[in-house]
Coordinates of C-alpha atoms in Angstrom, one line a residue:
Chain A
M1 CA 0.0 -0.4 -0.3
Q2 CA 2.9 2.1 -0.1
A3 CA 2.1 3.6 -3.5
Y4 CA -1.2 5.2 -2.0
D5 CA -1.7 7.8 0.7
V6 CA -4.7 6.9 2.7
G7 CA -6.9 9.6 4.0
G8 CA -10.5 10.2 5.9
E9 CA -12.8 7.5 5.8
L10 CA -15.7 8.2 3.0
G11 CA -18.1 5.4 4.6
K12 CA -18.8 2.1 5.6
G13 CA -20.5 -0.4 3.3
Q14 CA -21.7 -3.9 3.6
W15 CA -18.1 -5.5 2.8
G16 CA -15.9 -2.7 4.7
T17 CA -14.9 0.9 4.7
V18 CA -14.3 3.2 1.9
F19 CA -11.4 5.6 2.7
R20 CA -10.4 8.5 0.3
G21 CA -6.7 8.3 -0.7
K22 CA -4.1 9.6 -3.2
R23 CA -1.7 7.6 -5.5
V24 CA 1.8 9.0 -4.6
R25 CA 3.1 8.5 -8.1
D26 CA 0.8 11.1 -9.8
G27 CA -1.2 12.7 -7.0
L28 CA -4.4 10.6 -8.4
R29 CA -7.6 11.1 -6.4
V30 CA -8.9 7.6 -5.4
A31 CA -11.8 5.7 -3.0
I32 CA -9.9 2.8 -1.5
K33 CA -12.5 0.1 -0.5
R34 CA -11.1 -1.8 2.3
V35 CA -12.6 -5.1 1.8
R36 CA -12.3 -8.2 4.9
A37 CA -11.3 -10.9 3.3
G38 CA -14.6 -12.4 5.0
D39 CA -13.9 -15.8 6.6
P40 CA -9.9 -15.7 6.9
V41 CA -10.0 -19.6 6.6
E42 CA -11.7 -19.2 3.2
G43 CA -9.6 -16.9 1.5
V44 CA -10.5 -14.1 -0.5
N45 CA -14.4 -13.5 -0.7
F46 CA -16.1 -15.3 -3.7
Q47 CA -18.5 -12.3 -4.4
V48 CA -15.3 -9.6 -4.1
L49 CA -13.2 -11.9 -6.6
R50 CA -16.5 -12.0 -8.9
E51 CA -16.8 -8.2 -8.9
I52 CA -12.9 -7.8 -9.6
K53 CA -13.4 -10.1 -12.9
M54 CA -16.4 -8.1 -13.9
L55 CA -14.6 -4.4 -13.5
K56 CA -11.4 -5.9 -14.9
G57 CA -13.6 -6.7 -17.9
V58 CA -15.7 -4.3 -18.9
K59 CA -13.7 -0.5 -19.1
H60 CA -16.2 2.5 -20.1
E61 CA -17.2 5.8 -19.3
N62 CA -20.1 5.4 -17.7
I63 CA -18.6 2.4 -15.6
V64 CA -16.6 3.3 -12.5
E65 CA -12.9 2.3 -13.1
L66 CA -10.9 0.0 -10.8
V67 CA -7.5 1.1 -10.7
D68 CA -5.8 -1.2 -8.8
V69 CA -6.3 -4.2 -5.9
V70 CA -3.9 -4.6 -3.3
P71 CA -3.8 -7.3 -0.4
Q72 CA -2.9 -5.8 2.5
E73 CA -3.1 -8.4 5.9
E74 CA -6.5 -9.9 6.2
G75 CA -8.1 -7.8 3.5
L76 CA -7.8 -6.4 0.0
N77 CA -7.7 -2.7 -0.8
M78 CA -9.6 -2.3 -3.9
I79 CA -8.6 1.1 -5.5
F80 CA -11.2 2.9 -7.7
E81 CA -11.3 6.5 -9.1
L82 CA -12.2 9.0 -6.3
M83 CA -16.1 10.3 -7.2
A84 CA -17.6 13.4 -5.9
T85 CA -21.3 11.9 -4.9
D86 CA -23.8 9.9 -6.1
L87 CA -27.5 10.5 -7.7
E88 CA -28.9 9.6 -4.6
K89 CA -27.2 12.7 -2.9
V90 CA -27.4 14.8 -6.1
L91 CA -31.3 13.8 -5.8
Y92 CA -32.2 14.4 -2.3
G93 CA -29.5 17.4 -1.4
T94 CA -29.8 19.5 -4.6
T95 CA -31.8 20.5 -7.4
P96 CA -30.5 19.4 -10.6
T97 CA -31.5 21.1 -13.8
E98 CA -33.8 19.3 -16.6
A99 CA -31.0 19.3 -18.7
E100 CA -28.7 17.8 -16.2
I101 CA -31.4 15.4 -15.6
K102 CA -31.7 14.4 -19.0
G103 CA -27.5 13.9 -18.9
Y104 CA -28.0 11.3 -16.1
A105 CA -30.9 9.3 -17.5
A106 CA -28.2 9.1 -20.7
M107 CA -25.2 8.2 -19.2
L108 CA -27.4 5.4 -16.9
L109 CA -28.8 4.0 -19.9
E110 CA -25.3 4.4 -21.9
G111 CA -23.5 2.4 -19.5
L112 CA -26.3 -0.5 -18.9
A113 CA -26.4 -0.4 -23.1
F114 CA -22.7 -1.0 -22.8
M115 CA -22.8 -3.8 -20.5
H116 CA -25.5 -5.6 -21.6
A117 CA -23.9 -5.4 -25.1
H118 CA -21.1 -7.3 -23.3
F119 CA -23.5 -9.8 -22.3
A120 CA -23.2 -8.4 -18.4
L121 CA -26.3 -7.7 -16.0
H122 CA -25.5 -5.5 -13.2
R123 CA -28.5 -6.6 -10.9
D124 CA -28.5 -3.8 -8.2
I125 CA -29.2 -0.6 -10.0
K126 CA -30.4 1.9 -7.6
P127 CA -29.6 6.0 -7.2
A128 CA -27.2 5.1 -4.6
N129 CA -25.4 3.1 -6.8
L130 CA -24.9 5.5 -9.8
L131 CA -21.6 7.4 -8.7
I132 CA -21.2 10.9 -10.3
S133 CA -17.6 12.1 -10.9
F134 CA -16.2 15.8 -10.4
E135 CA -16.7 16.6 -13.9
G136 CA -20.5 15.7 -13.1
I137 CA -20.1 12.2 -15.5
L138 CA -22.5 9.3 -14.4
K139 CA -20.9 6.0 -13.5
L140 CA -22.4 2.5 -12.6
G141 CA -20.7 1.6 -9.7
D142 CA -21.0 -1.3 -6.8
F143 CA -20.7 -4.7 -8.9
G144 CA -21.2 -7.0 -6.1
Y145 CA -24.3 -8.6 -7.6
A146 CA -23.0 -8.2 -11.0
R147 CA -22.6 -11.2 -13.6
Y148 CA -21.6 -12.6 -16.8
L149 CA -24.7 -14.4 -18.9
A150 CA -21.8 -17.0 -19.4
D151 CA -24.8 -19.5 -21.3
E152 CA -27.9 -19.8 -21.7
N153 CA -27.8 -22.8 -18.9
C154 CA -26.4 -21.1 -16.3
H155 CA -28.4 -21.0 -13.0
M156 CA -28.7 -17.1 -11.5
S157 CA -29.8 -16.0 -7.9
D158 CA -33.0 -14.8 -7.8
Q159 CA -31.7 -12.5 -4.6
C160 CA -30.6 -9.8 -6.1
C161 CA -31.9 -5.8 -7.3
T162 CA -32.9 -4.1 -4.0
L163 CA -36.1 -4.3 -3.5
W164 CA -37.5 -1.0 -4.4
Y165 CA -36.1 -1.5 -7.7
R166 CA -36.7 -5.4 -8.0
P167 CA -38.7 -6.1 -11.5
P168 CA -42.0 -8.2 -11.2
E169 CA -40.3 -11.2 -12.8
L170 CA -38.2 -11.8 -10.3
L171 CA -40.9 -11.2 -7.6
F172 CA -42.7 -13.6 -9.3
G173 CA -40.3 -16.3 -9.4
A174 CA -39.8 -16.4 -13.0
S175 CA -37.3 -19.2 -14.3
E176 CA -35.5 -17.0 -16.4
Y177 CA -34.5 -13.6 -16.5
G178 CA -32.2 -11.1 -18.5
F179 CA -31.4 -7.5 -19.4
G180 CA -35.0 -6.4 -18.6
I181 CA -34.2 -6.7 -14.7
D182 CA -31.6 -3.7 -15.3
T183 CA -33.9 -1.5 -17.2
W184 CA -36.6 -2.2 -15.0
S185 CA -34.3 -0.8 -12.1
A186 CA -33.4 1.9 -14.5
G187 CA -37.1 2.8 -15.1
C188 CA -37.9 3.0 -11.2
V189 CA -34.7 5.1 -10.9
L190 CA -35.6 7.8 -13.7
A191 CA -39.3 7.8 -12.2
E192 CA -37.7 8.7 -8.6
V193 CA -35.6 11.3 -10.4
G194 CA -38.7 12.8 -11.6
L195 CA -41.2 12.7 -8.4
K196 CA -38.0 13.3 -5.6
H197 CA -39.3 10.4 -4.1
P198 CA -39.1 6.4 -4.6
L199 CA -41.8 5.1 -7.0
F200 CA -42.5 1.7 -5.4
R201 CA -41.6 1.3 -1.8
G202 CA -42.6 -1.9 -0.6
E203 CA -41.7 -3.7 2.3
T204 CA -41.7 -7.0 1.6
D205 CA -41.5 -9.0 -1.6
L206 CA -45.3 -9.5 -1.4
D207 CA -45.8 -5.7 -0.7
Q208 CA -43.4 -4.9 -3.3
L209 CA -45.9 -6.6 -5.7
A210 CA -48.9 -5.0 -4.1
K211 CA -47.2 -0.9 -4.3
I212 CA -46.3 -1.7 -7.9
F213 CA -49.7 -2.7 -9.1
Q214 CA -51.7 -0.6 -6.8
I215 CA -50.4 1.7 -9.6
T216 CA -50.0 -0.4 -12.9
G217 CA -52.9 -2.6 -11.8
P218 CA -52.5 -6.3 -11.7
P219 CA -51.2 -8.0 -14.7
D220 CA -53.3 -10.3 -16.5
E221 CA -52.3 -12.8 -19.7
T222 CA -53.1 -10.3 -22.1
A223 CA -50.7 -7.7 -20.9
W224 CA -48.1 -10.3 -20.0
P225 CA -48.5 -13.8 -21.4
G226 CA -47.4 -16.6 -19.3
V227 CA -47.6 -14.7 -16.1
S228 CA -50.0 -16.5 -14.4
S229 CA -47.7 -19.8 -14.8
L230 CA -44.7 -18.1 -12.9
R231 CA -43.5 -20.2 -9.9
K232 CA -44.8 -17.5 -7.3
Y233 CA -47.6 -16.1 -9.0
I234 CA -50.2 -14.9 -7.2
R235 CA -53.5 -13.3 -8.5
F236 CA -54.0 -9.4 -7.1
S237 CA -57.4 -8.0 -7.1
K238 CA -58.2 -5.1 -9.4
N239 CA -57.9 -1.8 -7.8
D240 CA -61.1 0.1 -7.6
N241 CA -59.1 3.4 -8.5
P242 CA -56.4 2.5 -10.9
L243 CA -53.8 4.9 -11.4
T244 CA -51.8 4.5 -14.7
V245 CA -47.5 5.1 -13.9
R246 CA -48.1 7.8 -17.3
T247 CA -51.3 9.6 -15.3
L248 CA -49.2 9.3 -11.9
L249 CA -45.8 10.8 -13.7
N250 CA -47.8 13.5 -15.7
N251 CA -49.7 14.6 -12.5
A252 CA -46.3 15.1 -11.3
R253 CA -46.0 17.6 -14.0
L254 CA -42.9 15.6 -15.8
A255 CA -42.4 16.3 -19.1
P256 CA -44.1 14.2 -21.7
D257 CA -41.0 12.9 -23.3
F258 CA -39.7 11.7 -19.7
V259 CA -43.2 10.2 -18.9
D260 CA -43.0 8.0 -22.4
L261 CA -39.2 7.1 -21.8
I262 CA -40.1 5.8 -18.1
V263 CA -43.1 4.0 -19.3
G264 CA -41.1 2.4 -21.7
L265 CA -38.9 0.8 -19.6
L266 CA -41.4 0.0 -16.5
S267 CA -43.4 -2.3 -18.9
L268 CA -44.4 -5.3 -16.6
D269 CA -43.6 -8.1 -19.4
P270 CA -39.8 -8.4 -19.9
K271 CA -40.3 -9.2 -23.1
S272 CA -42.2 -6.0 -24.1
R273 CA -39.9 -3.7 -22.1
D274 CA -37.4 -1.1 -23.8
S275 CA -33.9 -2.5 -24.0
A276 CA -31.5 0.1 -22.7
V277 CA -30.7 1.1 -26.8
D278 CA -34.4 1.3 -27.4
A279 CA -34.9 3.8 -24.4
L280 CA -31.6 5.9 -25.9
D281 CA -33.5 6.6 -29.4
R282 CA -36.7 7.9 -27.4
P283 CA -37.3 11.8 -28.5
F284 CA -36.9 12.6 -24.8
F285 CA -32.7 12.7 -25.7
T286 CA -33.2 14.7 -28.9
A287 CA -35.3 16.8 -27.7
L288 CA -34.4 20.4 -26.1
P289 CA -32.6 21.1 -23.5
R290 CA -30.2 18.9 -24.7
P291 CA -28.8 16.2 -21.9
V292 CA -25.5 17.7 -20.3
A293 CA -23.0 16.6 -17.7
R294 CA -22.1 19.6 -15.4
P295 CA -19.7 19.1 -11.9
P296 CA -22.3 18.4 -9.0
R297 CA -22.8 21.3 -6.8
K298 CA -22.1 19.3 -3.5
H299 CA -19.6 16.9 -3.0
L300 CA -19.6 13.9 -0.4
Chain B
H1 CA -28.4 -29.2 4.2
D2 CA -26.6 -29.8 1.0
D3 CA -29.8 -31.2 -0.9
E4 CA -31.4 -28.0 0.1
E5 CA -28.8 -26.3 -1.6
L6 CA -29.2 -28.3 -4.4
A7 CA -33.1 -27.8 -4.7
R8 CA -32.2 -24.0 -4.2
L9 CA -29.6 -24.0 -7.1
T10 CA -31.7 -26.4 -9.7
S11 CA -34.8 -24.0 -9.1
A12 CA -32.7 -21.0 -9.4
P13 CA -33.5 -19.1 -12.4
R14 CA -31.9 -19.2 -16.0
C15 CA -30.7 -16.5 -18.4
S16 CA -33.3 -15.7 -20.9
E17 CA -31.0 -14.0 -23.4
K18 CA -30.1 -15.5 -26.6
L19 CA -26.9 -13.9 -28.6
T20 CA -27.6 -12.9 -32.0
A21 CA -25.2 -13.0 -34.7
T22 CA -24.0 -9.5 -34.7
A23 CA -23.5 -9.5 -31.0
A24 CA -21.5 -13.0 -31.2
M25 CA -19.3 -11.4 -34.0
V26 CA -18.5 -8.4 -31.7
R27 CA -17.5 -10.5 -29.4
L28 CA -15.1 -13.0 -31.4
S29 CA -13.4 -9.8 -32.2
R30 CA -13.0 -8.6 -28.7
L31 CA -12.1 -11.9 -27.3
S32 CA -9.0 -11.9 -29.9
E33 CA -8.2 -8.8 -28.2
T34 CA -8.6 -9.8 -24.6
E35 CA -7.1 -12.6 -25.3
V36 CA -3.4 -11.5 -25.4
L37 CA -3.8 -10.3 -21.7
Y38 CA -4.7 -13.7 -21.1
Q39 CA -1.5 -15.2 -23.0
P40 CA 0.7 -18.0 -21.1
L41 CA 4.1 -17.8 -22.0
P42 CA 4.1 -21.1 -24.7
T43 CA 7.7 -22.2 -23.8
Y44 CA 7.5 -21.5 -19.8
I45 CA 8.9 -25.0 -18.8
T46 CA 12.0 -24.4 -20.7
E47 CA 12.4 -20.6 -20.5
V48 CA 11.0 -19.9 -16.9
Q49 CA 11.2 -23.2 -15.0
A50 CA 14.4 -23.7 -13.2
D51 CA 13.3 -26.1 -10.6
G52 CA 12.9 -29.7 -12.6
M53 CA 9.6 -29.1 -14.3
T54 CA 8.6 -31.0 -16.6
E55 CA 6.0 -31.4 -19.2
G56 CA 4.8 -34.8 -17.1
W57 CA 3.9 -32.4 -14.3
R58 CA 1.5 -30.3 -16.0
H59 CA 0.0 -33.6 -17.8
K60 CA -0.3 -35.2 -14.4
I61 CA -2.2 -32.1 -13.0
T62 CA -4.6 -31.8 -15.6
V63 CA -5.8 -35.4 -15.5
W64 CA -5.6 -34.9 -11.5
F65 CA -8.3 -31.5 -12.4
D66 CA -10.2 -33.7 -14.7
Q67 CA -10.9 -36.3 -12.1
L68 CA -12.0 -33.5 -9.4
A69 CA -14.2 -32.0 -12.0
E70 CA -15.7 -35.4 -12.2
S71 CA -16.4 -36.1 -8.4
F72 CA -17.6 -32.6 -7.3
K73 CA -19.3 -32.1 -11.0
M74 CA -17.4 -28.8 -11.7
S75 CA -18.2 -27.6 -15.4
T76 CA -15.0 -28.2 -18.0
E77 CA -15.4 -23.8 -18.1
T78 CA -13.8 -24.1 -14.6
L79 CA -11.3 -26.5 -15.6
S80 CA -9.9 -24.3 -18.7
V81 CA -9.8 -21.0 -16.3
A82 CA -8.0 -23.2 -13.5
T83 CA -5.7 -24.4 -16.4
N84 CA -5.2 -20.7 -17.7
Y85 CA -4.4 -19.6 -14.2
L86 CA -1.7 -22.5 -13.2
D87 CA 0.1 -21.6 -17.0
R88 CA -0.1 -17.9 -16.5
Y89 CA 1.5 -18.4 -12.9
L90 CA 4.1 -20.6 -14.3
S91 CA 5.1 -18.6 -16.7
C92 CA 6.0 -16.0 -14.6
E93 CA 7.1 -18.0 -11.3
T94 CA 9.4 -21.2 -10.9
C95 CA 8.2 -23.7 -8.8
G96 CA 9.6 -26.9 -7.5
S97 CA 7.6 -29.7 -7.1
L98 CA 6.0 -28.9 -3.5
K99 CA 5.1 -25.4 -4.9
F100 CA 3.9 -26.3 -8.3
Q101 CA 1.5 -28.8 -6.2
L102 CA 0.1 -25.7 -4.4
A103 CA -0.1 -23.7 -6.9
S104 CA -2.1 -26.3 -8.8
V105 CA -4.4 -26.6 -6.3
A106 CA -4.5 -22.9 -5.6
S107 CA -5.8 -22.4 -9.3
I108 CA -8.6 -25.0 -9.2
F109 CA -9.4 -23.1 -5.4
L110 CA -9.8 -20.2 -7.2
A111 CA -11.3 -20.7 -10.5
S112 CA -13.8 -22.8 -8.3
K113 CA -14.5 -19.5 -6.4
V114 CA -15.2 -17.5 -9.5
E115 CA -17.3 -19.4 -11.6
E116 CA -18.7 -22.5 -9.3
A117 CA -22.4 -22.3 -8.0
R118 CA -20.8 -24.2 -5.2
P119 CA -17.1 -23.2 -4.6
F120 CA -14.6 -25.4 -2.9
K121 CA -13.9 -25.0 0.8
T122 CA -10.4 -24.8 2.0
A123 CA -11.4 -28.0 4.1
D124 CA -11.8 -29.7 1.0
F125 CA -8.4 -29.4 -0.3
V126 CA -6.6 -29.8 3.2
T127 CA -8.4 -33.4 3.0
L128 CA -7.7 -34.0 -0.8
S129 CA -3.8 -33.1 -0.2
D130 CA -3.5 -35.3 2.6
G131 CA -2.7 -32.7 5.2
I132 CA 0.8 -31.6 3.3
F133 CA -1.1 -28.3 2.6
S134 CA -2.8 -26.0 5.6
A135 CA -5.7 -24.0 5.1
A136 CA -3.1 -20.8 5.7
D137 CA -0.8 -22.2 2.7
L138 CA -3.8 -22.2 0.3
R139 CA -5.0 -18.6 1.3
L140 CA -1.4 -17.3 1.0
M141 CA -0.8 -19.0 -2.6
E142 CA -4.3 -17.5 -3.5
L143 CA -3.2 -14.1 -2.9
E144 CA 0.3 -14.9 -5.0
L145 CA -1.8 -16.3 -7.9
L146 CA -4.1 -13.2 -7.9
C147 CA -1.5 -11.1 -7.7
T148 CA 0.9 -12.6 -10.6
L149 CA -2.0 -12.7 -12.6
K150 CA -2.6 -8.9 -12.4
W151 CA -6.1 -9.9 -11.1
H152 CA -7.4 -10.7 -14.7
L153 CA -9.9 -13.7 -13.8
H154 CA -11.8 -13.8 -16.7
P155 CA -9.8 -15.8 -19.5
P156 CA -11.5 -16.6 -22.9
T157 CA -11.4 -20.5 -23.2
F158 CA -12.1 -22.9 -25.4
H159 CA -15.3 -23.2 -24.5
T160 CA -16.3 -19.6 -24.9
F161 CA -14.9 -19.6 -28.4
L162 CA -16.8 -22.7 -29.5
N163 CA -20.0 -20.9 -28.2
L164 CA -19.9 -18.0 -29.8
L165 CA -18.9 -20.1 -33.3
L166 CA -21.9 -22.6 -32.4
V167 CA -24.3 -18.7 -32.3
L168 CA -22.6 -18.1 -35.8
L169 CA -23.3 -21.6 -37.2
E170 CA -26.7 -21.7 -35.9
H171 CA -27.6 -18.0 -37.5
D172 CA -25.8 -19.0 -40.7
K173 CA -27.8 -22.3 -41.0
V174 CA -31.4 -20.4 -40.7
D175 CA -29.8 -17.7 -43.2
T176 CA -29.0 -20.6 -45.6
D177 CA -32.4 -22.2 -44.8
L178 CA -34.2 -18.7 -46.0
V179 CA -32.4 -18.2 -48.9
G180 CA -33.5 -22.1 -49.9
E181 CA -37.0 -21.6 -49.4
R182 CA -36.6 -18.4 -51.3
A183 CA -35.0 -20.0 -54.2

């Protein structure tokens, strides 16, 4: 670790502590994620290994860069480029302009489009995992749940995505899933950006479904062919006072083309959900004001 | 407990995405780029190894990997990954017979953690090695391996290439069928 000067603590995560730091050689500002090796008997935690494997393979402007990995005593230091803040803090601590919001939306979808083109899933898209650099560039962070879709027979966990951002197919125990889980989460994040509060705030898996269907109405075989044969499918009764995502967002005075973008990402049936590339083609991104990336006004 | 775990895994969701021919082409061209990062030195036995390693050692280990895969139901992909880790390590470090064995064990241990749904435990290897290596030996070797490999843990393997080529062939077949119909 002589190559880095370790500074103050930035935060504590599930895996360990994050410190601010500087690379001695050139003064590069870094964030040092010190992960405990987990069980000292089992060596490096396999989830940490998989995160490193993924980060070494995907290099893109909208994906956080893993600069280095340095072992130390019973743990590991993952060295990342230092980021200024994250979308959650920007959203709840400042008032981003329309053009900046458009920029964040575009950068989130660019990052996802890149991952999906490389056959990788992030599986934990939420505002706190969307990091923002000092230049205002949004980058996908926290790859603890990310994985490659190695081949079509690979078994995948259904325990991924933070509850509020988890898509209905996972909650219904679908026997297969794909890129749609990230785009659903992205839709939830963008709605949250517009509304300034999370869209679906469930407390349990079942409650999460209830919260979703309160707004979208429960799915049927027409809207989502095959839904009733999913392993954990439960019939929800029709809501007396049905509200659609569209009316909810319109009522909150979101621009109509922004609403179109979000509604396209929040289709209950993953097959008819917009892909990240589809979403980037929406008129929202070509209409004025143009998307911009500006340095965030508040730092961590 | 193990049966429960197995049941959980077999009921786990599968991937619903299928590679298109274009995506397969893009991946193939990118793989040949990244392959360079993961290439062991073809002549490492004569050029790097200075403590008696022969072709025979490597052959023995690959046979042992195969047996392990069979008894622990590991995928052949994991074996290819482990062999890549070992070859790359041996391209940088010379090993006597004991260290060679430890590096082999650590390679398959690491590959199983990176690739397998049910990774090995250090205890499995302590037993398999008849107690020659302790859990601490294995853990230290794992770190040495990771640093030597510069944390590049995702080598394109024979299977990666084969899968992509199969996707292309499949699409090609569909296309020729269509052409045939039209003709």
